Coordinates of C-alpha atoms in Angstrom, one line a residue:
Chain A
X1 CA 60.7 126.7 -26.4
X2 CA 57.2 127.4 -25.7
X3 CA 57.3 126.4 -22.1
X4 CA 56.5 122.6 -22.9
X5 CA 57.0 120.2 -21.4
X6 CA 55.4 121.7 -18.1
X7 CA 58.2 121.5 -15.1
X8 CA 58.1 121.8 -11.6
X9 CA 59.3 124.9 -10.8
X10 CA 56.8 126.6 -13.6
X11 CA 54.5 126.2 -10.9
X12 CA 53.0 128.7 -8.4
X13 CA 53.5 127.7 -4.6
X14 CA 50.7 128.0 -2.1
X15 CA 50.2 126.7 1.6
X16 CA 51.6 123.1 2.1
X17 CA 48.8 120.3 2.0
X18 CA 45.8 122.7 1.7
X19 CA 42.3 120.8 1.9
X20 CA 40.6 120.4 -1.2
X21 CA 38.5 124.3 -1.2
X22 CA 37.0 126.3 -4.2
X23 CA 40.1 127.9 -4.9
X24 CA 42.1 124.8 -4.9
X25 CA 39.7 122.1 -6.5
X26 CA 42.2 119.5 -5.6
X27 CA 44.1 120.8 -2.4
X28 CA 47.6 121.6 -2.6
X29 CA 50.4 118.9 -2.2
X30 CA 53.7 118.4 -0.5
X31 CA 55.4 121.4 -1.8
X32 CA 52.5 123.6 -1.9
X33 CA 51.5 123.6 -5.8
X34 CA 48.0 123.0 -7.1
X35 CA 46.9 119.5 -7.5
X36 CA 44.8 119.8 -10.4
X37 CA 46.8 121.9 -12.1
X38 CA 50.0 119.2 -11.8
X39 CA 47.6 116.1 -12.8
X40 CA 46.3 118.3 -15.8
X41 CA 50.4 119.5 -17.1
X42 CA 51.5 115.7 -15.7
X43 CA 48.4 114.4 -18.8
X44 CA 49.5 116.6 -20.9
X45 CA 53.0 116.2 -21.0
X46 CA 52.0 112.5 -21.4
X47 CA 50.1 113.3 -24.3
X48 CA 52.8 115.1 -25.9
X49 CA 55.3 112.9 -25.5
X50 CA 53.3 110.1 -27.0
X51 CA 52.2 112.2 -30.1
X52 CA 55.5 112.8 -30.7
X53 CA 56.1 109.1 -30.5
X54 CA 53.4 108.0 -32.5
X55 CA 54.4 110.8 -35.0
X56 CA 57.7 108.9 -35.1
X57 CA 56.5 105.5 -35.5
X58 CA 53.9 105.9 -38.0
X59 CA 55.9 107.8 -40.5
X60 CA 58.7 105.3 -40.2
X61 CA 56.4 102.2 -39.9
X62 CA 54.5 103.6 -43.2
X63 CA 57.7 104.7 -45.3
X64 CA 60.1 101.7 -44.4
X65 CA 57.2 99.3 -44.1
X66 CA 55.8 100.5 -48.0
X67 CA 59.2 100.7 -49.2
X68 CA 60.4 97.1 -48.1
X69 CA 57.7 95.3 -49.9
X70 CA 57.6 97.7 -52.9
X71 CA 61.5 97.2 -53.8
X72 CA 62.1 93.7 -52.2
X73 CA 65.0 91.8 -52.9
X74 CA 68.5 92.2 -50.8
X75 CA 66.6 95.4 -49.4
X76 CA 63.9 94.1 -47.9
X77 CA 65.8 91.0 -46.4
X78 CA 68.2 93.2 -44.9
X79 CA 65.5 95.2 -43.0
X80 CA 63.4 92.5 -42.0
X81 CA 66.3 91.1 -40.3
X82 CA 67.1 94.2 -38.6
X83 CA 62.9 94.5 -37.5
X84 CA 63.7 90.7 -36.6
X85 CA 66.3 91.6 -34.1
X86 CA 65.0 95.0 -32.8
X87 CA 61.8 92.5 -31.9
X88 CA 63.8 90.3 -29.6
X89 CA 65.3 93.3 -27.9
X90 CA 63.8 93.3 -24.4
X91 CA 62.8 96.7 -25.5
X92 CA 61.2 97.9 -21.9
X93 CA 64.1 96.9 -19.8
X94 CA 66.4 98.4 -22.5
X95 CA 64.4 101.8 -22.3
X96 CA 65.0 101.5 -18.5
X97 CA 68.6 101.0 -18.6
X98 CA 69.3 104.0 -21.2
X99 CA 67.3 106.4 -19.2
X100 CA 69.1 105.3 -16.0
X101 CA 72.6 106.6 -17.5
X102 CA 71.7 109.3 -19.5
X103 CA 68.6 110.9 -17.8
X104 CA 67.0 112.1 -21.1
X105 CA 64.4 115.3 -21.4
X106 CA 61.1 114.4 -23.3
X107 CA 62.4 114.7 -26.8
X108 CA 65.5 112.6 -26.2
X109 CA 63.6 110.0 -24.2
X110 CA 60.7 109.7 -27.0
X111 CA 63.4 109.1 -29.2
X112 CA 64.6 106.2 -26.9
X113 CA 61.3 104.9 -27.1
X114 CA 60.8 105.0 -30.9
X115 CA 64.1 103.3 -31.1
X116 CA 62.8 100.4 -29.7
X117 CA 59.2 100.8 -30.9
X118 CA 59.7 101.4 -34.4
X119 CA 59.9 97.8 -35.2
X120 CA 56.6 95.8 -34.9
X121 CA 54.4 98.6 -36.8
X122 CA 57.1 98.2 -39.3
X123 CA 56.4 94.7 -39.7
X124 CA 52.3 95.2 -39.4
X125 CA 52.7 97.9 -42.7
X126 CA 54.8 95.9 -44.4
X127 CA 52.9 92.7 -44.2
X128 CA 49.9 93.9 -45.0
X129 CA 51.8 96.3 -48.1
X130 CA 53.1 93.0 -49.5
X131 CA 49.6 91.8 -49.9
X132 CA 48.6 95.0 -51.5
X133 CA 51.5 94.9 -53.7
X134 CA 50.5 91.3 -55.1
X135 CA 46.9 93.0 -56.3
X136 CA 46.6 93.2 -60.4
X137 CA 45.8 96.8 -60.1
X138 CA 48.8 97.5 -59.1
X139 CA 50.6 95.4 -61.6
X140 CA 48.6 97.6 -64.0
X141 CA 49.9 100.9 -62.3
X142 CA 53.6 99.4 -63.1
X143 CA 52.3 98.7 -67.0
X144 CA 51.2 102.1 -67.4
X145 CA 55.1 103.2 -65.7
X146 CA 53.9 104.2 -62.1
X147 CA 57.1 104.1 -60.3
X148 CA 57.7 102.7 -56.5
X149 CA 57.0 106.1 -54.8
X150 CA 54.1 106.7 -57.1
X151 CA 52.6 103.8 -56.0
X152 CA 53.3 104.4 -52.2
X153 CA 51.9 107.9 -52.4
X154 CA 49.0 107.1 -54.9
X155 CA 47.0 104.0 -53.3
X156 CA 49.4 102.4 -50.3
X157 CA 48.8 105.0 -48.1
X158 CA 45.1 104.9 -48.7
X159 CA 44.6 101.7 -48.1
X160 CA 47.0 101.0 -45.3
X161 CA 45.4 104.1 -43.3
X162 CA 43.1 101.9 -40.9
X163 CA 46.2 100.1 -40.0
X164 CA 48.6 103.4 -39.1
X165 CA 45.3 104.2 -36.7
X166 CA 45.9 100.5 -35.2
X167 CA 49.8 101.3 -34.8
X168 CA 49.4 104.7 -33.5
X169 CA 46.6 103.7 -31.0
X170 CA 48.9 100.6 -29.5
X171 CA 52.2 102.7 -29.9
X172 CA 50.9 105.7 -27.7
X173 CA 49.3 102.9 -25.1
X174 CA 53.0 101.8 -24.6
X175 CA 54.8 104.9 -24.5
X176 CA 52.4 106.4 -21.7
X177 CA 52.9 103.2 -19.6
X178 CA 56.8 102.8 -20.0
X179 CA 56.7 106.9 -19.4
X180 CA 54.3 106.5 -16.1
X181 CA 56.5 103.1 -15.0
X182 CA 59.8 104.6 -15.2
X183 CA 58.8 108.3 -13.4
X184 CA 57.4 106.1 -10.9
X185 CA 60.8 104.3 -10.1
X186 CA 62.2 108.0 -10.6
X187 CA 64.4 107.8 -13.6
X188 CA 63.0 109.9 -16.2
X189 CA 64.0 113.7 -15.7
X190 CA 63.1 114.6 -12.3
X191 CA 61.9 118.4 -13.5
X192 CA 59.3 117.4 -16.1
X193 CA 56.3 116.8 -14.0
X194 CA 54.9 113.3 -14.5
X195 CA 51.4 111.1 -13.3
X196 CA 54.0 108.3 -12.2
X197 CA 56.4 111.1 -10.2
X198 CA 53.2 112.7 -8.8
X199 CA 52.1 109.2 -7.6
X200 CA 54.8 108.1 -6.0
X201 CA 55.5 111.3 -4.2
X202 CA 52.0 110.9 -2.6
X203 CA 52.8 107.5 -1.6
X204 CA 54.8 108.9 1.3
X205 CA 52.3 110.0 2.6
X206 CA 50.0 107.3 2.6
X207 CA 49.5 107.3 6.7
X208 CA 48.5 111.1 7.1
X209 CA 44.8 111.5 5.9
X210 CA 46.1 113.7 2.8
X211 CA 46.5 110.6 0.0
X212 CA 42.5 111.1 -0.6
X213 CA 43.6 114.3 -2.7
X214 CA 47.4 113.9 -3.4
X215 CA 47.3 110.2 -4.7
X216 CA 43.3 109.3 -5.8
X217 CA 42.9 112.4 -9.3
X218 CA 46.6 111.3 -10.7
X219 CA 45.8 108.1 -10.3
X220 CA 42.3 108.0 -11.5
X221 CA 43.6 110.6 -13.9
X222 CA 46.5 107.6 -15.4
X223 CA 44.1 105.2 -15.5
X224 CA 41.5 106.7 -17.5
X225 CA 44.0 107.6 -20.4
X226 CA 45.3 104.0 -20.5
X227 CA 41.8 102.1 -19.7
X228 CA 40.3 104.8 -22.8
X229 CA 43.3 103.6 -25.2
X230 CA 43.4 99.9 -24.7
X231 CA 39.7 99.8 -24.8
X232 CA 39.4 102.1 -28.2
X233 CA 43.0 100.1 -29.0
X234 CA 41.3 96.6 -29.6
X235 CA 37.7 97.8 -31.0
X236 CA 39.8 99.3 -34.1
X237 CA 41.9 96.3 -34.2
X238 CA 39.0 93.9 -34.5
X239 CA 37.1 96.7 -37.1
X240 CA 40.8 96.6 -39.1
X241 CA 40.7 93.0 -38.9
X242 CA 37.0 92.7 -40.7
X243 CA 37.9 94.7 -43.2
X244 CA 41.1 92.8 -44.3
X245 CA 39.1 89.8 -44.0
X246 CA 36.5 91.6 -46.6
X247 CA 39.7 92.9 -48.5
X248 CA 40.7 89.6 -48.9
X249 CA 38.0 87.9 -49.8
X250 CA 37.1 90.1 -52.6
X251 CA 40.7 90.5 -53.6
X252 CA 42.5 87.5 -55.8
Chain B
X1 CA 67.8 78.2 -36.8
X2 CA 67.1 81.7 -38.6
X3 CA 65.9 82.8 -35.3
X4 CA 68.1 81.1 -33.0
X5 CA 70.6 83.5 -35.4
X6 CA 68.4 86.7 -34.3
X7 CA 68.6 85.8 -30.9
X8 CA 72.1 85.3 -30.7
X9 CA 73.2 88.6 -32.3
X10 CA 70.2 90.0 -29.9
X11 CA 72.1 88.6 -26.6
X12 CA 75.5 90.3 -28.1
X13 CA 74.4 93.2 -28.9
X14 CA 73.2 93.2 -24.5
X15 CA 76.2 92.6 -23.8
X16 CA 77.7 95.4 -25.9
X17 CA 75.2 97.9 -24.5
X18 CA 75.7 96.9 -21.0
X19 CA 79.2 97.3 -21.3
X20 CA 78.9 100.1 -23.4
X21 CA 76.3 102.2 -21.8
X22 CA 78.2 103.3 -18.4
X23 CA 81.0 104.7 -21.3
X24 CA 79.0 106.9 -22.8
X25 CA 78.1 109.0 -20.0
X26 CA 80.9 112.0 -20.3
X27 CA 83.0 111.9 -17.8
X28 CA 84.7 109.2 -15.4
X29 CA 83.6 105.6 -16.4
X30 CA 84.9 104.6 -12.8
X31 CA 82.2 107.2 -11.4
X32 CA 79.9 106.2 -13.9
X33 CA 79.6 102.5 -13.3
X34 CA 80.1 102.6 -8.9
X35 CA 78.4 106.3 -8.6
X36 CA 80.3 109.3 -7.3
X37 CA 79.7 108.9 -3.3
X38 CA 81.7 105.3 -3.4
X39 CA 84.2 107.5 -5.5
X40 CA 84.6 110.4 -2.6
X41 CA 84.8 107.5 -0.3
X42 CA 87.6 105.8 -1.8
X43 CA 91.4 105.9 -1.7
X44 CA 93.7 106.8 -4.2
X45 CA 95.4 103.4 -4.1
X46 CA 92.0 101.9 -4.8
X47 CA 90.7 103.7 -7.4
X48 CA 94.0 103.5 -9.1
X49 CA 93.1 99.4 -8.6
X50 CA 90.0 99.5 -10.2
X51 CA 91.5 101.1 -12.9
X52 CA 93.8 98.8 -13.5
X53 CA 91.6 95.7 -13.3
X54 CA 89.3 96.8 -15.6
X55 CA 91.9 98.0 -17.9
X56 CA 90.6 101.9 -18.3
X57 CA 94.1 102.5 -19.9
X58 CA 94.0 100.1 -22.6
X59 CA 91.9 100.4 -25.6
X60 CA 88.2 100.1 -25.7
X61 CA 87.9 96.4 -27.8
X62 CA 89.9 95.2 -24.9
X63 CA 88.3 96.7 -22.0
X64 CA 85.3 94.7 -23.6
X65 CA 87.3 91.3 -23.6
X66 CA 87.7 92.2 -19.9
X67 CA 84.4 92.9 -19.3
X68 CA 83.7 89.7 -21.2
X69 CA 86.1 87.9 -19.0
X70 CA 85.0 88.5 -16.1
X71 CA 81.4 87.8 -16.6
X72 CA 81.9 84.5 -17.9
X73 CA 84.2 83.6 -14.7
X74 CA 81.4 84.6 -12.5
X75 CA 83.2 87.9 -11.2
X76 CA 80.3 90.4 -11.4
X77 CA 82.1 93.3 -9.8
X78 CA 81.4 94.9 -5.8
X79 CA 78.2 96.9 -4.9
X80 CA 79.9 99.7 -2.7
X81 CA 76.7 100.6 -1.8
X82 CA 75.5 97.2 -0.5
X83 CA 79.3 96.2 0.6
X84 CA 78.8 93.0 -0.8
X85 CA 79.6 91.1 -4.1
X86 CA 76.9 92.0 -7.1
X87 CA 76.9 88.1 -7.1
X88 CA 75.7 87.6 -3.4
X89 CA 73.1 89.8 -3.7
X90 CA 71.5 88.6 -7.0
X91 CA 71.9 85.3 -5.0
X92 CA 70.0 86.7 -1.7
X93 CA 67.1 88.2 -4.1
X94 CA 67.0 86.1 -7.0
X95 CA 64.8 83.3 -4.7
X96 CA 62.4 85.9 -3.8
X97 CA 61.6 87.3 -7.1
X98 CA 61.6 84.4 -8.7
X99 CA 59.1 82.5 -6.3
X100 CA 56.5 85.8 -6.5
X101 CA 56.6 85.2 -10.3
X102 CA 55.8 81.4 -10.3
X103 CA 53.0 81.4 -7.8
X104 CA 51.1 84.2 -9.1
X105 CA 51.8 83.2 -13.0
X106 CA 50.9 79.7 -12.3
X107 CA 47.8 80.6 -10.0
X108 CA 46.6 83.5 -12.8
X109 CA 47.2 80.9 -15.6
X110 CA 45.3 78.1 -14.3
X111 CA 42.0 80.8 -13.5
X112 CA 42.5 82.3 -16.2
X113 CA 42.2 79.2 -18.6
X114 CA 39.9 77.5 -16.5
X115 CA 37.5 81.4 -16.7
X116 CA 38.1 81.7 -20.2
X117 CA 37.1 78.3 -21.0
X118 CA 33.9 79.4 -19.3
X119 CA 33.6 82.4 -21.1
X120 CA 34.2 80.9 -24.8
X121 CA 31.5 78.7 -24.4
X122 CA 28.9 81.4 -23.3
X123 CA 30.5 83.9 -26.6
X124 CA 27.9 87.0 -27.0
X125 CA 26.1 86.3 -24.2
X126 CA 26.4 89.4 -21.4
X127 CA 28.0 88.1 -19.2
X128 CA 31.1 87.4 -22.0
X129 CA 31.2 90.9 -23.4
X130 CA 31.1 92.5 -20.2
X131 CA 34.1 90.5 -18.9
X132 CA 36.1 90.8 -22.0
X133 CA 35.5 94.6 -21.7
X134 CA 36.5 94.5 -18.0
X135 CA 39.6 92.6 -18.5
X136 CA 41.0 94.6 -21.7
X137 CA 41.0 97.4 -19.3
X138 CA 43.0 96.0 -16.5
X139 CA 45.3 94.5 -18.8
X140 CA 45.9 97.9 -20.3
X141 CA 47.5 99.3 -16.9
X142 CA 50.8 99.5 -15.6
X143 CA 52.2 97.1 -13.2
X144 CA 52.3 99.5 -10.3
X145 CA 49.2 101.3 -11.2
X146 CA 47.6 97.6 -9.8
X147 CA 49.8 97.8 -7.4
X148 CA 49.1 101.0 -5.5
X149 CA 45.3 100.1 -6.1
X150 CA 45.1 97.0 -4.3
X151 CA 48.2 98.4 -1.5
X152 CA 45.3 101.5 -0.9
X153 CA 41.9 99.0 -0.9
X154 CA 43.6 96.0 1.1
X155 CA 46.2 97.9 3.7
X156 CA 45.0 101.2 4.2
X157 CA 41.5 101.3 3.7
X158 CA 40.7 97.8 5.0
X159 CA 44.1 97.3 7.0
X160 CA 43.9 93.6 7.0
X161 CA 46.9 93.1 5.2
X162 CA 50.2 95.0 5.7
X163 CA 51.4 97.1 3.4
X164 CA 55.0 96.8 3.4
X165 CA 57.2 93.8 3.4
X166 CA 59.1 95.0 6.6
X167 CA 56.3 96.2 8.2
X168 CA 54.9 93.1 8.2
X169 CA 54.3 90.0 11.5
X170 CA 54.8 87.1 9.2
X171 CA 56.2 86.3 5.5
X172 CA 53.0 85.0 4.0
X173 CA 50.8 87.4 5.2
X174 CA 53.4 90.1 3.1
X175 CA 53.8 87.3 0.3
X176 CA 50.0 87.7 -0.3
X177 CA 49.5 91.0 -1.6
X178 CA 52.2 91.4 -4.3
X179 CA 51.2 87.8 -5.3
X180 CA 47.4 89.2 -5.6
X181 CA 48.5 91.8 -7.5
X182 CA 51.2 89.7 -10.0
X183 CA 48.1 87.5 -10.4
X184 CA 46.1 90.9 -11.2
X185 CA 48.4 91.5 -13.5
X186 CA 48.7 88.5 -15.6
X187 CA 45.3 87.2 -15.1
X188 CA 43.4 89.8 -17.7
X189 CA 46.0 88.4 -20.3
X190 CA 45.6 84.8 -19.4
X191 CA 42.0 85.0 -19.9
X192 CA 41.5 86.7 -23.3
X193 CA 44.5 84.5 -24.6
X194 CA 42.7 81.4 -23.7
X195 CA 39.0 82.7 -24.4
X196 CA 40.0 84.4 -27.7
X197 CA 41.2 81.0 -28.5
X198 CA 38.9 78.8 -27.4
X199 CA 36.1 81.0 -29.1
X200 CA 37.1 79.5 -33.1
X201 CA 37.4 76.3 -31.6
X202 CA 33.7 76.3 -30.6
X203 CA 32.7 76.4 -33.8
X204 CA 34.0 73.6 -34.8
X205 CA 32.4 70.7 -35.8
X206 CA 33.8 68.0 -33.6
X207 CA 32.3 69.9 -30.7
X208 CA 28.6 69.2 -32.5
X209 CA 29.6 65.8 -32.4
X210 CA 30.6 66.0 -28.9
X211 CA 27.0 67.5 -27.7
X212 CA 25.1 65.5 -29.9
X213 CA 26.7 62.2 -28.3
X214 CA 25.2 64.1 -25.1
X215 CA 28.8 64.8 -23.3
X216 CA 28.4 66.9 -20.2
X217 CA 28.7 70.4 -20.6
X218 CA 31.7 70.6 -18.4
X219 CA 33.4 67.6 -20.7
X220 CA 33.1 69.4 -23.8
X221 CA 34.4 72.7 -22.2
X222 CA 36.9 71.7 -20.0
X223 CA 38.3 68.5 -21.8
X224 CA 37.4 68.9 -25.8
X225 CA 37.9 72.9 -26.2
X226 CA 40.7 72.6 -23.3
X227 CA 42.8 69.6 -24.7
X228 CA 43.0 72.0 -28.1
X229 CA 44.2 75.4 -26.8
X230 CA 46.6 74.3 -24.4
X231 CA 49.2 74.5 -26.5
X232 CA 49.6 78.0 -27.6
X233 CA 48.0 78.8 -23.5
X234 CA 51.3 77.0 -22.8
X235 CA 53.7 79.4 -24.9
X236 CA 51.7 82.6 -23.4
X237 CA 53.4 81.1 -20.2
X238 CA 56.6 81.5 -21.0
X239 CA 56.1 84.7 -22.8
X240 CA 54.4 86.0 -20.0
X241 CA 57.3 84.7 -17.4
X242 CA 59.6 86.5 -19.3
X243 CA 57.5 89.7 -19.8
X244 CA 56.7 89.4 -15.9
X245 CA 60.9 90.3 -15.1
X246 CA 60.1 93.3 -16.6
X247 CA 56.4 94.2 -14.6
X248 CA 57.9 92.4 -10.9
X249 CA 60.1 95.3 -10.7
X250 CA 57.2 97.9 -9.8
X251 CA 55.0 95.5 -7.7
X252 CA 58.4 95.1 -6.0
X253 CA 58.9 98.7 -5.4
X254 CA 55.4 99.6 -4.7
X255 CA 55.2 97.0 -1.8
X256 CA 58.9 97.4 -1.1
X257 CA 59.3 93.1 -1.7
X258 CA 62.7 91.9 -1.2
X259 CA 63.6 90.8 -4.0
X260 CA 65.5 91.6 -7.5
X261 CA 63.1 94.5 -8.7
X262 CA 63.3 96.0 -5.7
X263 CA 67.0 95.9 -5.2
X264 CA 67.4 97.4 -8.7
X265 CA 65.5 100.3 -7.3
X266 CA 67.8 101.0 -4.3
X267 CA 70.7 101.3 -6.3
X268 CA 68.9 103.0 -9.0
X269 CA 68.2 105.7 -6.0
X270 CA 71.5 105.7 -4.5
X271 CA 73.4 105.8 -8.0
X272 CA 75.2 102.4 -7.5
X273 CA 75.5 101.6 -10.6
X274 CA 77.7 98.6 -10.6
X275 CA 74.1 96.8 -9.7
X276 CA 72.5 98.0 -12.2
X277 CA 75.1 96.9 -15.4
X278 CA 74.8 93.6 -13.9
X279 CA 70.8 93.7 -13.2
X280 CA 70.1 94.4 -16.5
X281 CA 72.0 92.3 -18.3
X282 CA 71.2 89.7 -16.2
X283 CA 67.6 90.4 -16.8
X284 CA 67.5 90.8 -19.9
X285 CA 69.2 87.9 -20.9
X286 CA 66.9 85.8 -18.4
X287 CA 64.4 87.6 -21.0
X288 CA 66.0 87.1 -24.3
X289 CA 66.7 83.6 -23.1
X290 CA 62.7 82.4 -22.3
X291 CA 61.7 84.0 -25.3
X292 CA 64.4 81.6 -27.2
X293 CA 63.7 78.2 -25.9
X294 CA 59.7 79.0 -26.2
X295 CA 60.5 79.8 -29.9
X296 CA 62.2 77.0 -30.4
X297 CA 60.2 74.8 -28.7
X298 CA 56.4 76.1 -29.9
X299 CA 57.2 77.7 -33.5
X300 CA 55.4 75.2 -35.4
X301 CA 52.3 75.4 -33.1
X302 CA 52.1 79.7 -33.4
X303 CA 52.5 80.5 -36.7

């Protein structure tokens, strides 16, 4: 497409296992590829993947979750049932099993993660939207002839914005976690550069002295991404929780 | 009862998926299930025999029935990479995994329970704040990263523990590092859960009463508060038990520990899908069943 995701065959080859120097700040790996560039492209690929999944999860959970609360009745009950079943599925193992068999490329992989990850967010949005729908001003809108889609677009999306941030952080974290774990096992597409794959590759050279610049950079980069997402997630969750509580105190 | 229905539907979905996935790949399902290498080494008669046994010339629903019958009979197939029956492989490797999970989960739960209670008593202090952030940071790491970080520190730099299971002189020493890393994976979760639950109880009136009665701090912490968070902490234990059945795969691979995860990894690499199919089915069944039991036992306590 536009050269994304970055694959191993795109990278230039130099001498193998060069020590870090001015030209190659982190040295080169066993195939002679520049380590710094590998780490950066692995990080970029993880970010692209998580952006795809986050977009998908947020769009599905916003639309489906709020429509469930707005329309109610059979529609709501049916989807609640489906959501409960999806939450009960052991998603990690199933993502792994499907990847083992079909070795998906990035787009398919994001779709698989999305299939097993949309339910939690949708449930969260649904339970919050249900509280909003019960408020008086929504009844007023209805009285003035505002339809469900109008309420969704004009009122509910604005109210659930902070929740969408929480869901986005959660699903980004989960996506990078599962992607790096599976690529560590070598289950994902072998061509695409990924941090998990870099870490697994450098494990073979643990007893040579090269692991310091082969293993540490991808490891630290992955740690940095995941820890920052985790702390950010906890922080925003606390904020949003507090905000929801305030809402509840003011509301009916 | 409603949730029970959900879980039964989930189990059926799992069965269908594990039956249907190998047949989803373009090409011959025999090669998808047993791997191309195995097929290349088989004689025509053997392949014909397998086809007949799996009923591959029959309609799909009939194949599914055969698959179900084989599973309920305990006939889980034959792995051509290990040259053993799948059920024997599972029987050999499963105790290793179970003992690893059991030991480390128990230790991390008890440690997390005690330290979490301790932290909740000092909520808002620097000690609590720093350790909370640290625990959040560790808990957001994937299992294999924790394993590799410990491997690099203890086995490569300090050289006090063996890196790989097969290289080690004693089983106990080799068991130690996987166990420690699984504890590190689970401990933050246990700590945070206990702390968050206990923080809300510290504010309760009966704690003030206990303090007014000049009970010792230790008694208030571990008896009065501890007793009140015990119920959800046990729920957490069970939920994590099911969660760790996935996470343990990566720890086992990092340390080449001879459990079910390592066996799964080896058979993935060698494309021996007969074992993969059953192993995935078994693990997801275990996870769903533990979750179901947890929900059944503790539904009242959590919601």
